[in-house]
CSV table of C-alpha atoms in Angstrom, one decimal:
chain,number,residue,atom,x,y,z
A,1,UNK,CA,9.7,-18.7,16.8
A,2,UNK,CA,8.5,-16.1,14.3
A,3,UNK,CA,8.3,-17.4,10.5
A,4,UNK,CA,7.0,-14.4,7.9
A,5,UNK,CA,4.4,-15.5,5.7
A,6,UNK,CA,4.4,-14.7,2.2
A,7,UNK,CA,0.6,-13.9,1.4
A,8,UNK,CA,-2.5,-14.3,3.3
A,9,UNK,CA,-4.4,-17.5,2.0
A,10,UNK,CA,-7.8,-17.0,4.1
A,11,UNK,CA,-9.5,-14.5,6.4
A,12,UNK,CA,-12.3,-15.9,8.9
A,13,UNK,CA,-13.9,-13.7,11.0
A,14,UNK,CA,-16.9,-15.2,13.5
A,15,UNK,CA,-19.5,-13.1,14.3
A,16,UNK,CA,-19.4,-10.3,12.9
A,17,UNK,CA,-21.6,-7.7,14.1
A,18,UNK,CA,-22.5,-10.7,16.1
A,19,UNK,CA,-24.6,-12.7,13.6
A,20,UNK,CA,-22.3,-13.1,10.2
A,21,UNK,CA,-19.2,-15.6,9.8
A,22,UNK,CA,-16.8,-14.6,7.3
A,23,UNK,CA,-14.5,-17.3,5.2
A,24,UNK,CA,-12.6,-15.4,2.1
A,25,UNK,CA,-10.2,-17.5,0.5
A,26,UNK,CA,-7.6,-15.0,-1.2
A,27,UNK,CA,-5.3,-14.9,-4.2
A,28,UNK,CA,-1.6,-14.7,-3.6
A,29,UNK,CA,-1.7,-11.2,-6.4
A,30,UNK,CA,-4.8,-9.3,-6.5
A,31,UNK,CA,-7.6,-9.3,-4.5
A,32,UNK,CA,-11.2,-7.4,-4.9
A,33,UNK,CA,-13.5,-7.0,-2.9
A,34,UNK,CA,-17.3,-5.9,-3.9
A,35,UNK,CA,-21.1,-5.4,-2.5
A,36,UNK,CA,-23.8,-2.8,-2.1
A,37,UNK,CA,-23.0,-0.7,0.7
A,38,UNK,CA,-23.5,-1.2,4.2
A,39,UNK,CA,-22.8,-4.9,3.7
A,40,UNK,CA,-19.7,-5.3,4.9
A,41,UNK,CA,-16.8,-4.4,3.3
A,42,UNK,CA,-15.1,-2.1,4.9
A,43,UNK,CA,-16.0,-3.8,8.2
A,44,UNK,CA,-13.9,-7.1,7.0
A,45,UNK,CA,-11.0,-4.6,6.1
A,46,UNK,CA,-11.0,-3.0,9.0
A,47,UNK,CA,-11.6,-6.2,11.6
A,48,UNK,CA,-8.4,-7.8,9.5
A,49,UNK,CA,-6.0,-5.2,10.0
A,50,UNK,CA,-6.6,-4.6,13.4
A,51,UNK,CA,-6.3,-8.1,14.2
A,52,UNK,CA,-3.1,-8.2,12.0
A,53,UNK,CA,-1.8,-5.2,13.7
A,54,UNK,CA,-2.4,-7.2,17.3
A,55,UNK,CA,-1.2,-10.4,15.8
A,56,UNK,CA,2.1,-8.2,14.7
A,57,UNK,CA,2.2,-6.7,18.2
A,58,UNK,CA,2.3,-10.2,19.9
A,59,UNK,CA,-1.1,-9.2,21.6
A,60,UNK,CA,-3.2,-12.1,19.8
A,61,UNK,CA,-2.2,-15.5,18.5
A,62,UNK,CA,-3.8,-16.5,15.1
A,63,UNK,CA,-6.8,-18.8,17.1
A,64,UNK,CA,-9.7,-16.6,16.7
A,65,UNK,CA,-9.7,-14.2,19.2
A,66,UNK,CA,-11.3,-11.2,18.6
A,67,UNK,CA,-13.6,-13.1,15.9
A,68,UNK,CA,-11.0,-13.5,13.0
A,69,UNK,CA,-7.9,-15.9,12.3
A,70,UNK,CA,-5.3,-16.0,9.5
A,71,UNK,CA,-4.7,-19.0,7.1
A,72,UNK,CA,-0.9,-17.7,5.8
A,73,UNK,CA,1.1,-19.2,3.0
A,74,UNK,CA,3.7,-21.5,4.4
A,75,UNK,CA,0.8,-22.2,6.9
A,76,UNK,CA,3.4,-22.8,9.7
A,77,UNK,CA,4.2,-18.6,9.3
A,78,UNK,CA,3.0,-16.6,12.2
A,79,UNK,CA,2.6,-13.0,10.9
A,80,UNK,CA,3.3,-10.9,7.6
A,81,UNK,CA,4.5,-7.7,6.7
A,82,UNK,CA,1.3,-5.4,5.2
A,83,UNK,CA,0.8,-1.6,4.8
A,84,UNK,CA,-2.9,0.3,4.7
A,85,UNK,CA,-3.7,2.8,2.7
A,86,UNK,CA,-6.1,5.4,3.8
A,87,UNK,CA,-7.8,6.9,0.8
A,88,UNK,CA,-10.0,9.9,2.5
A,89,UNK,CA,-8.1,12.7,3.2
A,90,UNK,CA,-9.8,14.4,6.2
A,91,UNK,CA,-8.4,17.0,8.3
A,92,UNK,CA,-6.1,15.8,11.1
A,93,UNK,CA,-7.9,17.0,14.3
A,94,UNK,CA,-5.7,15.1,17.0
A,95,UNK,CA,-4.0,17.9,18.7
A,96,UNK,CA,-1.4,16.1,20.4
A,97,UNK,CA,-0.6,14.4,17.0
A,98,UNK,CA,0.2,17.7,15.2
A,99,UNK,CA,1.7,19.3,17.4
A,100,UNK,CA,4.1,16.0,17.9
A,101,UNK,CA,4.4,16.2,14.5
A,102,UNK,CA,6.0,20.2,14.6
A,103,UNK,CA,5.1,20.6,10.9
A,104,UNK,CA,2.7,23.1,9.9
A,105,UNK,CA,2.3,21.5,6.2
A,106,UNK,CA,0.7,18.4,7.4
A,107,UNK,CA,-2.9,19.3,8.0
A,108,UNK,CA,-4.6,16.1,6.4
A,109,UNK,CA,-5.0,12.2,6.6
A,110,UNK,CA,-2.9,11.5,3.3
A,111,UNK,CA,-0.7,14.3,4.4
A,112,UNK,CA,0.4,12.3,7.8
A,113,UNK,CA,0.6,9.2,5.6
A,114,UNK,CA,3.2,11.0,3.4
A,115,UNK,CA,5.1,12.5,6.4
A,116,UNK,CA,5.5,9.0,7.7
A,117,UNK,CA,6.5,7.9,4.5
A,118,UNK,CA,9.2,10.5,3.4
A,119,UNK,CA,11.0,8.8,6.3
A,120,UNK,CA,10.4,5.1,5.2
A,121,UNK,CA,12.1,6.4,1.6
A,122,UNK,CA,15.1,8.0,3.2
A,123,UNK,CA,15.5,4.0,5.1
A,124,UNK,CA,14.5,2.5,1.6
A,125,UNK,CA,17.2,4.8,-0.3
A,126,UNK,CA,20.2,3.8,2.5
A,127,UNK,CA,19.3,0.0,2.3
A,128,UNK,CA,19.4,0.6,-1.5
A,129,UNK,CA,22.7,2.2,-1.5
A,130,UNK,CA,24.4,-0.1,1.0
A,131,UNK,CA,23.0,-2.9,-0.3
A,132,UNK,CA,25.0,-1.2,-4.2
A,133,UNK,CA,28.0,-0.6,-2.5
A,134,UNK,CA,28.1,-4.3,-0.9
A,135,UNK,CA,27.6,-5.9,-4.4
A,136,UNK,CA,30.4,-3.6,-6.3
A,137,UNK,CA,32.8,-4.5,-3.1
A,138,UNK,CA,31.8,-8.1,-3.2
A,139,UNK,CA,34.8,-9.4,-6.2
A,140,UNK,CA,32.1,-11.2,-6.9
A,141,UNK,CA,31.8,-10.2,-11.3
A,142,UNK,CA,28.1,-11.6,-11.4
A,143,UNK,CA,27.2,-9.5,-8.6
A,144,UNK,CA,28.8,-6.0,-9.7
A,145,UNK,CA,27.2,-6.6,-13.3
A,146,UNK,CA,24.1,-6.9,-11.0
A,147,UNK,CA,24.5,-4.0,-8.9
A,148,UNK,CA,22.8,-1.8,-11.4
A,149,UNK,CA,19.0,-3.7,-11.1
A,150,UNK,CA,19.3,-2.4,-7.2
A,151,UNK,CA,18.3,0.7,-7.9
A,152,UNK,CA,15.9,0.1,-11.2
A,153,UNK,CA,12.5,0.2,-9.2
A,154,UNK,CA,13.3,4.1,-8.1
A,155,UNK,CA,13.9,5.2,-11.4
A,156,UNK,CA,10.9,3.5,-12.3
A,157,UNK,CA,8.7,4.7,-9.8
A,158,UNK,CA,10.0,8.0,-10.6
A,159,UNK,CA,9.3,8.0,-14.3
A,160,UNK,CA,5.6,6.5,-13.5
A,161,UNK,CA,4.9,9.5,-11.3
A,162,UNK,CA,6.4,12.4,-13.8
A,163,UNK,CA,4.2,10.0,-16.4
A,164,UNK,CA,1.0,10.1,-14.3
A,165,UNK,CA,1.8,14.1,-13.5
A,166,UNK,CA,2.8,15.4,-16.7
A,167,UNK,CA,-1.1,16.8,-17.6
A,168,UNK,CA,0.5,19.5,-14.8
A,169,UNK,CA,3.9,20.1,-15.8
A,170,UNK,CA,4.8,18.3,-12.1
A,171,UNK,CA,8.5,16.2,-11.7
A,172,UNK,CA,9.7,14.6,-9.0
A,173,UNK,CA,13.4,16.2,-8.2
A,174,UNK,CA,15.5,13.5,-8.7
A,175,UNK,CA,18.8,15.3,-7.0
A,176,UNK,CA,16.8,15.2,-3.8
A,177,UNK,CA,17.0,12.4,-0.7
A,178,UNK,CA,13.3,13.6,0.4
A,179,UNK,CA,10.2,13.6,-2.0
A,180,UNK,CA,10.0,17.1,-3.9
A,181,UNK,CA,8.7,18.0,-7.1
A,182,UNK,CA,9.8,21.1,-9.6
A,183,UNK,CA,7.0,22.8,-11.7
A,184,UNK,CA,7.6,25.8,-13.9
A,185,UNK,CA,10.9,26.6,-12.2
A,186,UNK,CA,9.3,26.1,-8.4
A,187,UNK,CA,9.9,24.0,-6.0
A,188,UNK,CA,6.7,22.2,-4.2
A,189,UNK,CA,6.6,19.6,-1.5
A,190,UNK,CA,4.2,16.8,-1.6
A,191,UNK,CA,1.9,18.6,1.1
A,192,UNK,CA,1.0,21.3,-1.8
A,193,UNK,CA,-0.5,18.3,-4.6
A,194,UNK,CA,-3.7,17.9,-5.1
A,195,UNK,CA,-5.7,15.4,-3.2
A,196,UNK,CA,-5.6,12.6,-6.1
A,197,UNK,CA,-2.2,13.8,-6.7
A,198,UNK,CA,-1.4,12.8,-3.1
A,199,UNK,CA,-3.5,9.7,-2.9
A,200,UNK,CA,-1.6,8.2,-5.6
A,201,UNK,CA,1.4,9.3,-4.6
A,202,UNK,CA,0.9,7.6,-1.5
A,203,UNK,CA,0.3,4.2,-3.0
A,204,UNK,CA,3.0,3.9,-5.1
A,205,UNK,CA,5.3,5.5,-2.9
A,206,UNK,CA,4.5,2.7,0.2
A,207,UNK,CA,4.7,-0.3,-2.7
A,208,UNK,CA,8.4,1.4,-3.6
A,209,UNK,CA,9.6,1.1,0.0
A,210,UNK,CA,8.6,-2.8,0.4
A,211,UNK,CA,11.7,-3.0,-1.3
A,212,UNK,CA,10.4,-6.2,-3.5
A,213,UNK,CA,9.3,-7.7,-0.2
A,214,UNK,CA,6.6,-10.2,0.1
A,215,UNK,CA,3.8,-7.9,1.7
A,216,UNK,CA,0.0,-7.6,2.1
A,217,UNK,CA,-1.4,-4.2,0.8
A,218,UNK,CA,-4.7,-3.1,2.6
A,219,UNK,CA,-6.5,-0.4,0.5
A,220,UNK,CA,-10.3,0.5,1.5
A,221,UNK,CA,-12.0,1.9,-1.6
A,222,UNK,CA,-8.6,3.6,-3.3
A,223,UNK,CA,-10.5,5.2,-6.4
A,224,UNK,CA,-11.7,8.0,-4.0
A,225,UNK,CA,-10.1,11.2,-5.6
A,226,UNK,CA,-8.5,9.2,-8.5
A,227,UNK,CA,-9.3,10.5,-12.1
A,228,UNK,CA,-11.0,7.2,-14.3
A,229,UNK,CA,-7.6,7.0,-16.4
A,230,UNK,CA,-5.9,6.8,-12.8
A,231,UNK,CA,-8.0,3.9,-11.2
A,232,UNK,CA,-7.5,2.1,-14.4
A,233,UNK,CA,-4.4,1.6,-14.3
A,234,UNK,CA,-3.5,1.6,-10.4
A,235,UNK,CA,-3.3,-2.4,-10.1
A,236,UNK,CA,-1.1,-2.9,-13.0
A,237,UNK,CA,1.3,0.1,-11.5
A,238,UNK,CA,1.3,-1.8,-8.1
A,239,UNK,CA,2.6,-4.7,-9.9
A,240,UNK,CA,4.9,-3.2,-12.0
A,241,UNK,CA,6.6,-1.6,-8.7
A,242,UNK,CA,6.3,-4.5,-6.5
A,243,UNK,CA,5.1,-7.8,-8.1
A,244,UNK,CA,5.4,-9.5,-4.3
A,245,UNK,CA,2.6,-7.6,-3.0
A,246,UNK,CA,-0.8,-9.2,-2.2
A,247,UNK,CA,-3.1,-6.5,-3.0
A,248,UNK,CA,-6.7,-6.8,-0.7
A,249,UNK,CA,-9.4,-4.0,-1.7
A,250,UNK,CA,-12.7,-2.5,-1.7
A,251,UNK,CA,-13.9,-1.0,-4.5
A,252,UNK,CA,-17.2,0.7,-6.3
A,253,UNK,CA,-15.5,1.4,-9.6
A,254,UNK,CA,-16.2,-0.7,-12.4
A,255,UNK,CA,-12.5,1.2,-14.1
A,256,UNK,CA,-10.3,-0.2,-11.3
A,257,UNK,CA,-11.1,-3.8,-12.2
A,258,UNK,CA,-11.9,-3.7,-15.6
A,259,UNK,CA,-7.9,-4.0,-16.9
A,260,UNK,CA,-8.2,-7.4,-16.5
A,261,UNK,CA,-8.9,-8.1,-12.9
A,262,UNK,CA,-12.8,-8.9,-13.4
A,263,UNK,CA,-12.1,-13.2,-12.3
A,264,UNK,CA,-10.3,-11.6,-9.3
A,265,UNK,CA,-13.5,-9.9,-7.4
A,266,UNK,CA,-15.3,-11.6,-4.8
A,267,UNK,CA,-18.9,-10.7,-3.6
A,268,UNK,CA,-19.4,-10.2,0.3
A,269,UNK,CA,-22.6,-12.2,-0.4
A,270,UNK,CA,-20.9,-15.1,-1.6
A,271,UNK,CA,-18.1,-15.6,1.2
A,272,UNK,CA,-20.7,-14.6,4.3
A,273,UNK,CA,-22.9,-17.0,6.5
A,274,UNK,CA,-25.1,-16.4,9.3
């Protein structure tokens, strides 16, 4: 039976590139992880979510096949809920792709993440809403008093983006279902924001819609594109949004760790063997 874990505890991975054995024992908040390149990092990244992605898919059990295995928190849970965030927005050159897609905006890699996400916000914003009208129908007084908290992580997610926007005079249309923003009396879809505009938009956006949900957050080297001020603050706004989320990165930039998540980086050089 299927048991959902609530963070990821370890990550082994044996033989990598066929001569390095990998043992990283994780936090259950924030994790960071650091080296000169061509060491590893995005490799371990990479070999961990595709395994996750097979273990979630029923193709692998958690025994080392394919070189890496899962230690979960309980340790009797068989999979977990994560997302990845891809930080290098590349042109989309899979034909079949974009023309399955039928939308002529979508041209990039963070645009096809954003596509796939306006849907996950319209499921967010139902489950929100049901969940509001079920808790003001309940007769239950503690519960209607509560009702209002349901939908306190969208406004807040909305205010941090018109906050981290303002420089451009961009705000997110709150009278519309789907992600839009209004700037000097236009109307712009996300596809038209810059590429750090985008990128963060991305991140916060995916954190919103894990509803508070214990979840593992992949990102592989998310200062790419971000202004300083941005990458400073992007750990504590992932918190802030969703405080359930393990967070597992890569990262060159001394700004993205240095609000207080220095004792929280790990070296490759420390966690490999041969």
């Amino acid at each position: 039976m299927k048991k959902q874990a609530n963070y990821i505890k370890r990550i082994e991975i044996k033989g990598m590139w066929g001569r390095k054995n990998i043992s990283w024992d994780l936090r259950p908040d924030v994790n960071i992880l650091s080296g000169v390149n061509g060491i590893g990092k995005s490799t371990i990244l990479n070999n961990s979510v595709r395994s996750l992605t097979a273990l979630e898919g029923g193709a692998l059990t958690n025994d080392f096949q394919e070189g890496v295995s899962f230690i979960f928190a309980p340790e009797d849970a068989t999979y977990i809920n994560f997302d990845v965030i891809r930080s290098f927005d590349r042109p989309l050159i899979n034909s079949g792709l974009l023309e399955k897609i039928g939308n002529q905006n979508v041209k990039t890699e963070l645009d096809w993440q954003l596509y796939q996400l306006q849907r996950r916000y319209l499921d967010y914003q139902v489950n929100i809403g049901n969940r509001i009208i079920e808790m003001l129908t309940s007769g239950n007084s503690e519960q209607q008093t509560q009702a209002a908290e349901v939908s306190k992580p969208k406004t807040k997610f909305q205010d941090l983006i018109d906050e981290l926007f303002n420089d451009t005079g961009k705000k997110i249309n709150r009278k519309s279902n789907e992600i839009l923003f209004e700037q000097d009396g236009d109307e712009l879809t996300p596809y038209q924001l810059s590429s750090g505009e985008k990128q963060m938009l991305v991140i916060l956006l995916t954190v919103l819609v894990q509803d508070n949900q214990h979840c593992s957050l992949f990102m592989d080297e998310p200062e790419i594109s971000l202004h300083i001020e941005w990458q400073q603050k992007l750990i504590s706004l992932i918190r802030v949004l969703n405080p359930n989320v393990q967070i597992i990165l890569t990262t060159h930039s001394p700004a993205v760790i240095m609000n207080g998540w220095v004792d929280t980086v790990t070296e490759v050089s420390d966690i490999t063997t041969h």
